[in-house]
Amino acid sequence: MSKIDFLKTFIKDRDVASVTPTSQHCVKKVCTNIDFTKDFTLVEYGPGDGVFSKYLVNKMSPDSRLILIESNEDFVTHLKETIRDPRVEIHNVLAGDVETVLKPEEIGNIDYVLSGIPFSFLKKDRKIIVLQATKRILKDGGLFLAYQTSGHLKKPVMEVFGNLETEREILNLPPYLIYRVVKNEFN
Ligand SMILES: C[S@@+](CC[C@H](N)C(=O)[O-])C[C@H]1O[C@@H](n2cnc3c(N)ncnc32)[C@H](O)[C@@H]1O
């Protein structure tokens, strides 16, 4: 998708939250948390035009799987047209409803959840609902990775997961805070 089309999607839908896709530099930095030498199942919330998804598809193993959860129909259409790969599923649902599109055996067995959705736009109870669903779908030791514009997610993440690390990435417009959170770290 061109930068102009991305901007038009932002103008039509405030939940897109950013005028431009994440920079390649930031994509690579977030993805250093992912072990590409192993097979994994990764759920991505808010893939947008697929800047992370395409990077992941190029690096992940033949038996890995990528499940995309996107609320904006224009982005879903674009993703379906540009990512044709049997390892990838694309769903037009809200992140909080992720469990409705996963198979029962996938719940509790997801290795990574990667999120670009603007949590700051959600009311506190809705943030908690999304984080609790995320915790339920992850396996023990699974990682929740999120890139956000500020530290507003620290408190709700601590409430639901009880741990977090953050790292600032300034080579992006807007600058992002990258969250790395582990499910049941000490189990
Ligand atoms: C800041 S953009 C990030 C897009 C892309 N991942 C990137 O890094 O450039 C946020 C994305 O989250 C989507 N989104 C917002 N709220 C969502 C929700 N509750 N569930 C799923 N997707 C959502 C938007 O449509 C948009 O694609």
JSON list of C-alpha atoms and ligand atoms in Angstrom, two decimals:
[
{"chain": "A", "resi": 1, "resn": "MET", "atom": "CA", "xyz": [0.00, 0.00, 0.00]},
{"chain": "A", "resi": 2, "resn": "SER", "atom": "CA", "xyz": [1.35, 3.46, -0.84]},
{"chain": "A", "resi": 3, "resn": "LYS", "atom": "CA", "xyz": [1.99, 6.02, 1.91]},
{"chain": "A", "resi": 4, "resn": "ILE", "atom": "CA", "xyz": [-0.87, 8.12, 0.46]},
{"chain": "A", "resi": 5, "resn": "ASP", "atom": "CA", "xyz": [-3.33, 5.19, 0.64]},
{"chain": "A", "resi": 6, "resn": "PHE", "atom": "CA", "xyz": [-2.20, 4.49, 4.23]},
{"chain": "A", "resi": 7, "resn": "LEU", "atom": "CA", "xyz": [-2.84, 8.17, 5.06]},
{"chain": "A", "resi": 8, "resn": "LYS", "atom": "CA", "xyz": [-6.30, 8.00, 3.43]},
{"chain": "A", "resi": 9, "resn": "THR", "atom": "CA", "xyz": [-7.14, 4.96, 5.55]},
{"chain": "A", "resi": 10, "resn": "PHE", "atom": "CA", "xyz": [-6.04, 6.91, 8.64]},
{"chain": "A", "resi": 11, "resn": "ILE", "atom": "CA", "xyz": [-8.28, 9.86, 7.66]},
{"chain": "A", "resi": 12, "resn": "LYS", "atom": "CA", "xyz": [-11.31, 7.55, 7.30]},
{"chain": "A", "resi": 13, "resn": "ASP", "atom": "CA", "xyz": [-10.69, 5.54, 10.50]},
{"chain": "A", "resi": 14, "resn": "ARG", "atom": "CA", "xyz": [-9.21, 7.11, 13.64]},
{"chain": "A", "resi": 15, "resn": "ASP", "atom": "CA", "xyz": [-8.41, 3.66, 15.06]},
{"chain": "A", "resi": 16, "resn": "VAL", "atom": "CA", "xyz": [-5.62, 3.40, 12.46]},
{"chain": "A", "resi": 17, "resn": "ALA", "atom": "CA", "xyz": [-3.87, 5.84, 14.84]},
{"chain": "A", "resi": 18, "resn": "SER", "atom": "CA", "xyz": [-0.76, 6.46, 12.73]},
{"chain": "A", "resi": 19, "resn": "VAL", "atom": "CA", "xyz": [-0.30, 8.42, 9.50]},
{"chain": "A", "resi": 20, "resn": "THR", "atom": "CA", "xyz": [2.40, 6.14, 8.18]},
{"chain": "A", "resi": 21, "resn": "PRO", "atom": "CA", "xyz": [3.44, 2.47, 8.60]},
{"chain": "A", "resi": 22, "resn": "THR", "atom": "CA", "xyz": [6.09, 1.53, 11.19]},
{"chain": "A", "resi": 23, "resn": "SER", "atom": "CA", "xyz": [9.68, 2.02, 9.98]},
{"chain": "A", "resi": 24, "resn": "GLN", "atom": "CA", "xyz": [11.71, -1.02, 8.89]},
{"chain": "A", "resi": 25, "resn": "HIS", "atom": "CA", "xyz": [14.23, -0.14, 11.60]},
{"chain": "A", "resi": 26, "resn": "CYS", "atom": "CA", "xyz": [11.53, -0.41, 14.29]},
{"chain": "A", "resi": 27, "resn": "VAL", "atom": "CA", "xyz": [10.06, -3.60, 12.74]},
{"chain": "A", "resi": 28, "resn": "LYS", "atom": "CA", "xyz": [13.48, -5.28, 12.93]},
{"chain": "A", "resi": 29, "resn": "LYS", "atom": "CA", "xyz": [14.03, -4.10, 16.49]},
{"chain": "A", "resi": 30, "resn": "VAL", "atom": "CA", "xyz": [10.68, -5.45, 17.75]},
{"chain": "A", "resi": 31, "resn": "CYS", "atom": "CA", "xyz": [11.28, -8.74, 15.90]},
{"chain": "A", "resi": 32, "resn": "THR", "atom": "CA", "xyz": [14.65, -9.35, 17.60]},
{"chain": "A", "resi": 33, "resn": "ASN", "atom": "CA", "xyz": [12.47, -10.79, 20.40]},
{"chain": "A", "resi": 34, "resn": "ILE", "atom": "CA", "xyz": [11.31, -13.60, 18.08]},
{"chain": "A", "resi": 35, "resn": "ASP", "atom": "CA", "xyz": [13.28, -16.84, 17.67]},
{"chain": "A", "resi": 36, "resn": "PHE", "atom": "CA", "xyz": [13.04, -17.54, 13.93]},
{"chain": "A", "resi": 37, "resn": "THR", "atom": "CA", "xyz": [15.12, -20.75, 14.25]},
{"chain": "A", "resi": 38, "resn": "LYS", "atom": "CA", "xyz": [12.05, -22.45, 15.80]},
{"chain": "A", "resi": 39, "resn": "ASP", "atom": "CA", "xyz": [8.53, -23.17, 14.51]},
{"chain": "A", "resi": 40, "resn": "PHE", "atom": "CA", "xyz": [6.00, -20.84, 16.14]},
{"chain": "A", "resi": 41, "resn": "THR", "atom": "CA", "xyz": [2.45, -19.56, 15.99]},
{"chain": "A", "resi": 42, "resn": "LEU", "atom": "CA", "xyz": [2.24, -15.79, 16.18]},
{"chain": "A", "resi": 43, "resn": "VAL", "atom": "CA", "xyz": [-0.95, -13.74, 16.47]},
{"chain": "A", "resi": 44, "resn": "GLU", "atom": "CA", "xyz": [-0.62, -10.15, 15.22]},
{"chain": "A", "resi": 45, "resn": "TYR", "atom": "CA", "xyz": [-3.14, -7.50, 16.33]},
{"chain": "A", "resi": 46, "resn": "GLY", "atom": "CA", "xyz": [-3.49, -4.49, 14.00]},
{"chain": "A", "resi": 47, "resn": "PRO", "atom": "CA", "xyz": [-1.25, -5.51, 11.10]},
{"chain": "A", "resi": 48, "resn": "GLY", "atom": "CA", "xyz": [-2.41, -2.48, 9.07]},
{"chain": "A", "resi": 49, "resn": "ASP", "atom": "CA", "xyz": [-0.91, -2.73, 5.59]},
{"chain": "A", "resi": 50, "resn": "GLY", "atom": "CA", "xyz": [1.29, -5.63, 6.71]},
{"chain": "A", "resi": 51, "resn": "VAL", "atom": "CA", "xyz": [4.69, -4.06, 7.39]},
{"chain": "A", "resi": 52, "resn": "PHE", "atom": "CA", "xyz": [5.38, -6.51, 10.24]},
{"chain": "A", "resi": 53, "resn": "SER", "atom": "CA", "xyz": [3.44, -9.40, 8.66]},
{"chain": "A", "resi": 54, "resn": "LYS", "atom": "CA", "xyz": [5.53, -9.33, 5.46]},
{"chain": "A", "resi": 55, "resn": "TYR", "atom": "CA", "xyz": [8.77, -9.24, 7.44]},
{"chain": "A", "resi": 56, "resn": "LEU", "atom": "CA", "xyz": [7.58, -12.21, 9.52]},
{"chain": "A", "resi": 57, "resn": "VAL", "atom": "CA", "xyz": [6.44, -14.23, 6.49]},
{"chain": "A", "resi": 58, "resn": "ASN", "atom": "CA", "xyz": [9.88, -13.81, 4.91]},
{"chain": "A", "resi": 59, "resn": "LYS", "atom": "CA", "xyz": [11.71, -14.98, 8.03]},
{"chain": "A", "resi": 60, "resn": "MET", "atom": "CA", "xyz": [9.51, -17.65, 9.61]},
{"chain": "A", "resi": 61, "resn": "SER", "atom": "CA", "xyz": [9.97, -21.39, 9.10]},
{"chain": "A", "resi": 62, "resn": "PRO", "atom": "CA", "xyz": [7.79, -23.48, 6.74]},
{"chain": "A", "resi": 63, "resn": "ASP", "atom": "CA", "xyz": [5.82, -24.90, 9.71]},
{"chain": "A", "resi": 64, "resn": "SER", "atom": "CA", "xyz": [5.28, -21.59, 11.51]},
{"chain": "A", "resi": 65, "resn": "ARG", "atom": "CA", "xyz": [1.90, -19.85, 11.39]},
{"chain": "A", "resi": 66, "resn": "LEU", "atom": "CA", "xyz": [0.80, -16.22, 11.39]},
{"chain": "A", "resi": 67, "resn": "ILE", "atom": "CA", "xyz": [-2.74, -15.21, 12.42]},
{"chain": "A", "resi": 68, "resn": "LEU", "atom": "CA", "xyz": [-3.66, -11.62, 11.58]},
{"chain": "A", "resi": 69, "resn": "ILE", "atom": "CA", "xyz": [-6.39, -9.78, 13.55]},
{"chain": "A", "resi": 70, "resn": "GLU", "atom": "CA", "xyz": [-7.35, -6.48, 11.89]},
{"chain": "A", "resi": 71, "resn": "SER", "atom": "CA", "xyz": [-10.43, -4.29, 12.52]},
{"chain": "A", "resi": 72, "resn": "ASN", "atom": "CA", "xyz": [-10.20, -2.12, 9.38]},
{"chain": "A", "resi": 73, "resn": "GLU", "atom": "CA", "xyz": [-11.87, -3.68, 6.32]},
{"chain": "A", "resi": 74, "resn": "ASP", "atom": "CA", "xyz": [-9.70, -1.78, 3.80]},
{"chain": "A", "resi": 75, "resn": "PHE", "atom": "CA", "xyz": [-6.54, -3.14, 5.42]},
{"chain": "A", "resi": 76, "resn": "VAL", "atom": "CA", "xyz": [-8.05, -6.65, 5.50]},
{"chain": "A", "resi": 77, "resn": "THR", "atom": "CA", "xyz": [-8.76, -6.46, 1.76]},
{"chain": "A", "resi": 78, "resn": "HIS", "atom": "CA", "xyz": [-5.23, -5.21, 1.11]},
{"chain": "A", "resi": 79, "resn": "LEU", "atom": "CA", "xyz": [-3.68, -7.96, 3.29]},
{"chain": "A", "resi": 80, "resn": "LYS", "atom": "CA", "xyz": [-5.70, -10.67, 1.49]},
{"chain": "A", "resi": 81, "resn": "GLU", "atom": "CA", "xyz": [-4.54, -9.33, -1.88]},
{"chain": "A", "resi": 82, "resn": "THR", "atom": "CA", "xyz": [-0.86, -9.01, -0.96]},
{"chain": "A", "resi": 83, "resn": "ILE", "atom": "CA", "xyz": [-0.16, -11.90, 1.45]},
{"chain": "A", "resi": 84, "resn": "ARG", "atom": "CA", "xyz": [-1.09, -15.17, -0.22]},
{"chain": "A", "resi": 85, "resn": "ASP", "atom": "CA", "xyz": [0.67, -17.75, 1.89]},
{"chain": "A", "resi": 86, "resn": "PRO", "atom": "CA", "xyz": [-0.77, -21.00, 3.31]},
{"chain": "A", "resi": 87, "resn": "ARG", "atom": "CA", "xyz": [0.91, -20.23, 6.67]},
{"chain": "A", "resi": 88, "resn": "VAL", "atom": "CA", "xyz": [-1.13, -17.04, 7.10]},
{"chain": "A", "resi": 89, "resn": "GLU", "atom": "CA", "xyz": [-4.78, -16.51, 8.26]},
{"chain": "A", "resi": 90, "resn": "ILE", "atom": "CA", "xyz": [-6.44, -13.09, 8.06]},
{"chain": "A", "resi": 91, "resn": "HIS", "atom": "CA", "xyz": [-9.44, -12.20, 10.26]},
{"chain": "A", "resi": 92, "resn": "ASN", "atom": "CA", "xyz": [-11.55, -9.03, 10.29]},
{"chain": "A", "resi": 93, "resn": "VAL", "atom": "CA", "xyz": [-12.27, -8.94, 14.04]},
{"chain": "A", "resi": 94, "resn": "LEU", "atom": "CA", "xyz": [-11.31, -6.83, 17.06]},
{"chain": "A", "resi": 95, "resn": "ALA", "atom": "CA", "xyz": [-8.32, -7.90, 19.12]},
{"chain": "A", "resi": 96, "resn": "GLY", "atom": "CA", "xyz": [-10.56, -8.42, 22.16]},
{"chain": "A", "resi": 97, "resn": "ASP", "atom": "CA", "xyz": [-12.49, -11.05, 20.16]},
{"chain": "A", "resi": 98, "resn": "VAL", "atom": "CA", "xyz": [-9.38, -13.03, 19.14]},
{"chain": "A", "resi": 99, "resn": "GLU", "atom": "CA", "xyz": [-10.65, -16.18, 20.86]},
{"chain": "A", "resi": 100, "resn": "THR", "atom": "CA", "xyz": [-13.66, -16.33, 18.49]},
{"chain": "A", "resi": 101, "resn": "VAL", "atom": "CA", "xyz": [-11.39, -17.03, 15.50]},
{"chain": "A", "resi": 102, "resn": "LEU", "atom": "CA", "xyz": [-8.83, -19.35, 17.12]},
{"chain": "A", "resi": 103, "resn": "LYS", "atom": "CA", "xyz": [-9.34, -23.12, 17.22]},
{"chain": "A", "resi": 104, "resn": "PRO", "atom": "CA", "xyz": [-9.94, -24.45, 20.77]},
{"chain": "A", "resi": 105, "resn": "GLU", "atom": "CA", "xyz": [-6.58, -26.26, 20.69]},
{"chain": "A", "resi": 106, "resn": "GLU", "atom": "CA", "xyz": [-4.77, -23.00, 19.81]},
{"chain": "A", "resi": 107, "resn": "ILE", "atom": "CA", "xyz": [-6.00, -21.20, 22.94]},
{"chain": "A", "resi": 108, "resn": "GLY", "atom": "CA", "xyz": [-3.21, -21.36, 25.50]},
{"chain": "A", "resi": 109, "resn": "ASN", "atom": "CA", "xyz": [-0.69, -22.49, 22.88]},
{"chain": "A", "resi": 110, "resn": "ILE", "atom": "CA", "xyz": [0.25, -19.28, 21.06]},
{"chain": "A", "resi": 111, "resn": "ASP", "atom": "CA", "xyz": [4.00, -18.51, 21.16]},
{"chain": "A", "resi": 112, "resn": "TYR", "atom": "CA", "xyz": [3.85, -14.76, 20.45]},
{"chain": "A", "resi": 113, "resn": "VAL", "atom": "CA", "xyz": [1.26, -12.00, 20.35]},
{"chain": "A", "resi": 114, "resn": "LEU", "atom": "CA", "xyz": [2.52, -8.92, 18.52]},
{"chain": "A", "resi": 115, "resn": "SER", "atom": "CA", "xyz": [0.37, -5.81, 18.85]},
{"chain": "A", "resi": 116, "resn": "GLY", "atom": "CA", "xyz": [0.23, -2.46, 17.08]},
{"chain": "A", "resi": 117, "resn": "ILE", "atom": "CA", "xyz": [-3.29, -1.52, 18.12]},
{"chain": "A", "resi": 118, "resn": "PRO", "atom": "CA", "xyz": [-3.64, 1.90, 19.81]},
{"chain": "A", "resi": 119, "resn": "PHE", "atom": "CA", "xyz": [-4.39, 0.75, 23.37]},
{"chain": "A", "resi": 120, "resn": "SER", "atom": "CA", "xyz": [-4.44, 4.43, 24.43]},
{"chain": "A", "resi": 121, "resn": "PHE", "atom": "CA", "xyz": [-7.78, 4.79, 22.56]},
{"chain": "A", "resi": 122, "resn": "LEU", "atom": "CA", "xyz": [-9.39, 2.08, 24.68]},
{"chain": "A", "resi": 123, "resn": "LYS", "atom": "CA", "xyz": [-11.10, 2.66, 28.02]},
{"chain": "A", "resi": 124, "resn": "LYS", "atom": "CA", "xyz": [-9.36, 1.01, 30.98]},
{"chain": "A", "resi": 125, "resn": "ASP", "atom": "CA", "xyz": [-11.83, -1.89, 31.23]},
{"chain": "A", "resi": 126, "resn": "ARG", "atom": "CA", "xyz": [-11.49, -2.58, 27.49]},
{"chain": "A", "resi": 127, "resn": "LYS", "atom": "CA", "xyz": [-7.66, -2.57, 27.77]},
{"chain": "A", "resi": 128, "resn": "ILE", "atom": "CA", "xyz": [-7.94, -5.15, 30.54]},
{"chain": "A", "resi": 129, "resn": "ILE", "atom": "CA", "xyz": [-10.33, -7.29, 28.44]},
{"chain": "A", "resi": 130, "resn": "VAL", "atom": "CA", "xyz": [-7.87, -7.32, 25.50]},
{"chain": "A", "resi": 131, "resn": "LEU", "atom": "CA", "xyz": [-4.91, -8.08, 27.78]},
{"chain": "A", "resi": 132, "resn": "GLN", "atom": "CA", "xyz": [-6.78, -10.89, 29.57]},
{"chain": "A", "resi": 133, "resn": "ALA", "atom": "CA", "xyz": [-7.74, -12.48, 26.22]},
{"chain": "A", "resi": 134, "resn": "THR", "atom": "CA", "xyz": [-4.07, -12.15, 25.18]},
{"chain": "A", "resi": 135, "resn": "LYS", "atom": "CA", "xyz": [-2.94, -13.89, 28.35]},
{"chain": "A", "resi": 136, "resn": "ARG", "atom": "CA", "xyz": [-5.43, -16.74, 27.82]},
{"chain": "A", "resi": 137, "resn": "ILE", "atom": "CA", "xyz": [-4.29, -17.45, 24.25]},
{"chain": "A", "resi": 138, "resn": "LEU", "atom": "CA", "xyz": [-0.54, -17.38, 25.03]},
{"chain": "A", "resi": 139, "resn": "LYS", "atom": "CA", "xyz": [1.28, -20.50, 26.20]},
{"chain": "A", "resi": 140, "resn": "ASP", "atom": "CA", "xyz": [3.24, -20.32, 29.48]},
{"chain": "A", "resi": 141, "resn": "GLY", "atom": "CA", "xyz": [6.50, -18.53, 28.65]},
{"chain": "A", "resi": 142, "resn": "GLY", "atom": "CA", "xyz": [4.87, -17.01, 25.53]},
{"chain": "A", "resi": 143, "resn": "LEU", "atom": "CA", "xyz": [5.65, -13.38, 24.72]},
{"chain": "A", "resi": 144, "resn": "PHE", "atom": "CA", "xyz": [3.38, -10.38, 24.33]},
{"chain": "A", "resi": 145, "resn": "LEU", "atom": "CA", "xyz": [5.19, -7.72, 22.27]},
{"chain": "A", "resi": 146, "resn": "ALA", "atom": "CA", "xyz": [3.58, -4.31, 21.79]},
{"chain": "A", "resi": 147, "resn": "TYR", "atom": "CA", "xyz": [4.74, -1.04, 20.28]},
{"chain": "A", "resi": 148, "resn": "GLN", "atom": "CA", "xyz": [2.96, 2.00, 21.73]},
{"chain": "A", "resi": 149, "resn": "THR", "atom": "CA", "xyz": [3.47, 5.75, 21.71]},
{"chain": "A", "resi": 150, "resn": "SER", "atom": "CA", "xyz": [3.81, 6.03, 25.51]},
{"chain": "A", "resi": 151, "resn": "GLY", "atom": "CA", "xyz": [3.96, 4.29, 28.88]},
{"chain": "A", "resi": 152, "resn": "HIS", "atom": "CA", "xyz": [0.17, 4.27, 29.39]},
{"chain": "A", "resi": 153, "resn": "LEU", "atom": "CA", "xyz": [0.04, 0.46, 29.03]},
{"chain": "A", "resi": 154, "resn": "LYS", "atom": "CA", "xyz": [2.47, -0.24, 31.90]},
{"chain": "A", "resi": 155, "resn": "LYS", "atom": "CA", "xyz": [-0.16, -0.24, 34.67]},
{"chain": "A", "resi": 156, "resn": "PRO", "atom": "CA", "xyz": [-2.74, -2.49, 32.93]},
{"chain": "A", "resi": 157, "resn": "VAL", "atom": "CA", "xyz": [0.02, -4.86, 31.75]},
{"chain": "A", "resi": 158, "resn": "MET", "atom": "CA", "xyz": [1.35, -5.16, 35.31]},
{"chain": "A", "resi": 159, "resn": "GLU", "atom": "CA", "xyz": [-2.20, -5.79, 36.55]},
{"chain": "A", "resi": 160, "resn": "VAL", "atom": "CA", "xyz": [-2.77, -8.66, 34.09]},
{"chain": "A", "resi": 161, "resn": "PHE", "atom": "CA", "xyz": [0.71, -10.15, 33.49]},
{"chain": "A", "resi": 162, "resn": "GLY", "atom": "CA", "xyz": [2.74, -8.94, 36.51]},
{"chain": "A", "resi": 163, "resn": "ASN", "atom": "CA", "xyz": [5.91, -8.23, 34.51]},
{"chain": "A", "resi": 164, "resn": "LEU", "atom": "CA", "xyz": [7.21, -6.07, 31.68]},
{"chain": "A", "resi": 165, "resn": "GLU", "atom": "CA", "xyz": [10.31, -4.63, 30.07]},
{"chain": "A", "resi": 166, "resn": "THR", "atom": "CA", "xyz": [10.27, -1.56, 27.85]},
{"chain": "A", "resi": 167, "resn": "GLU", "atom": "CA", "xyz": [12.67, -0.09, 25.33]},
{"chain": "A", "resi": 168, "resn": "ARG", "atom": "CA", "xyz": [12.36, 3.22, 23.53]},
{"chain": "A", "resi": 169, "resn": "GLU", "atom": "CA", "xyz": [12.63, 3.42, 19.73]},
{"chain": "A", "resi": 170, "resn": "ILE", "atom": "CA", "xyz": [13.08, 6.96, 18.49]},
{"chain": "A", "resi": 171, "resn": "LEU", "atom": "CA", "xyz": [13.81, 6.10, 14.85]},
{"chain": "A", "resi": 172, "resn": "ASN", "atom": "CA", "xyz": [10.10, 5.93, 14.06]},
{"chain": "A", "resi": 173, "resn": "LEU", "atom": "CA", "xyz": [7.32, 8.43, 13.44]},
{"chain": "A", "resi": 174, "resn": "PRO", "atom": "CA", "xyz": [5.86, 8.55, 16.07]},
{"chain": "A", "resi": 175, "resn": "PRO", "atom": "CA", "xyz": [8.61, 7.34, 18.46]},
{"chain": "A", "resi": 176, "resn": "TYR", "atom": "CA", "xyz": [7.53, 4.06, 20.06]},
{"chain": "A", "resi": 177, "resn": "LEU", "atom": "CA", "xyz": [7.94, 2.38, 23.41]},
{"chain": "A", "resi": 178, "resn": "ILE", "atom": "CA", "xyz": [8.39, -1.36, 22.81]},
{"chain": "A", "resi": 179, "resn": "TYR", "atom": "CA", "xyz": [6.87, -3.60, 25.50]},
{"chain": "A", "resi": 180, "resn": "ARG", "atom": "CA", "xyz": [8.12, -7.14, 26.13]},
{"chain": "A", "resi": 181, "resn": "VAL", "atom": "CA", "xyz": [5.90, -9.14, 28.45]},
{"chain": "A", "resi": 182, "resn": "VAL", "atom": "CA", "xyz": [6.09, -12.84, 29.41]},
{"chain": "A", "resi": 183, "resn": "LYS", "atom": "CA", "xyz": [3.11, -15.03, 30.37]},
{"chain": "A", "resi": 184, "resn": "ASN", "atom": "CA", "xyz": [3.74, -16.86, 33.66]},
{"chain": "A", "resi": 185, "resn": "GLU", "atom": "CA", "xyz": [7.45, -16.11, 33.50]},
{"chain": "A", "resi": 186, "resn": "PHE", "atom": "CA", "xyz": [8.43, -18.29, 36.44]},
{"chain": "A", "resi": 187, "resn": "ASN", "atom": "CA", "xyz": [6.30, -21.40, 35.73]},
{"chain": "B", "resi": 1, "resn": "LIG", "atom": "C1", "xyz": [-0.77, 2.22, 14.45]},
{"chain": "B", "resi": 1, "resn": "LIG", "atom": "S1", "xyz": [-1.55, 1.20, 13.22]},
{"chain": "B", "resi": 1, "resn": "LIG", "atom": "C2", "xyz": [-0.27, -0.03, 13.03]},
{"chain": "B", "resi": 1, "resn": "LIG", "atom": "C3", "xyz": [-0.29, -0.64, 11.65]},
{"chain": "B", "resi": 1, "resn": "LIG", "atom": "C4", "xyz": [0.91, -1.54, 11.33]},
{"chain": "B", "resi": 1, "resn": "LIG", "atom": "N1", "xyz": [0.99, -2.66, 12.23]},
{"chain": "B", "resi": 1, "resn": "LIG", "atom": "C5", "xyz": [2.22, -0.78, 11.39]},
{"chain": "B", "resi": 1, "resn": "LIG", "atom": "O1", "xyz": [3.05, -1.08, 12.26]},
{"chain": "B", "resi": 1, "resn": "LIG", "atom": "O2", "xyz": [2.42, 0.12, 10.58]},
{"chain": "B", "resi": 1, "resn": "LIG", "atom": "C6", "xyz": [-2.80, 0.38, 14.21]},
{"chain": "B", "resi": 1, "resn": "LIG", "atom": "C7", "xyz": [-3.55, -0.74, 13.50]},
{"chain": "B", "resi": 1, "resn": "LIG", "atom": "O3", "xyz": [-4.42, -1.39, 14.43]},
{"chain": "B", "resi": 1, "resn": "LIG", "atom": "C8", "xyz": [-5.72, -1.56, 13.84]},
{"chain": "B", "resi": 1, "resn": "LIG", "atom": "N2", "xyz": [-6.64, -1.64, 14.99]},
{"chain": "B", "resi": 1, "resn": "LIG", "atom": "C9", "xyz": [-7.02, -0.62, 15.82]},
{"chain": "B", "resi": 1, "resn": "LIG", "atom": "N3", "xyz": [-7.78, -1.09, 16.81]},
{"chain": "B", "resi": 1, "resn": "LIG", "atom": "C10", "xyz": [-7.89, -2.44, 16.62]},
{"chain": "B", "resi": 1, "resn": "LIG", "atom": "C11", "xyz": [-8.53, -3.49, 17.34]},
{"chain": "B", "resi": 1, "resn": "LIG", "atom": "N4", "xyz": [-9.22, -3.24, 18.46]},
{"chain": "B", "resi": 1, "resn": "LIG", "atom": "N5", "xyz": [-8.43, -4.75, 16.87]},
{"chain": "B", "resi": 1, "resn": "LIG", "atom": "C12", "xyz": [-7.71, -5.02, 15.73]},
{"chain": "B", "resi": 1, "resn": "LIG", "atom": "N6", "xyz": [-7.09, -4.06, 15.01]},
{"chain": "B", "resi": 1, "resn": "LIG", "atom": "C13", "xyz": [-7.17, -2.79, 15.46]},
{"chain": "B", "resi": 1, "resn": "LIG", "atom": "C14", "xyz": [-5.86, -0.38, 12.93]},
{"chain": "B", "resi": 1, "resn": "LIG", "atom": "O4", "xyz": [-6.85, -0.57, 11.95]},
{"chain": "B", "resi": 1, "resn": "LIG", "atom": "C15", "xyz": [-4.45, -0.31, 12.35]},
{"chain": "B", "resi": 1, "resn": "LIG", "atom": "O5", "xyz": [-4.30, -1.22, 11.29]}
]
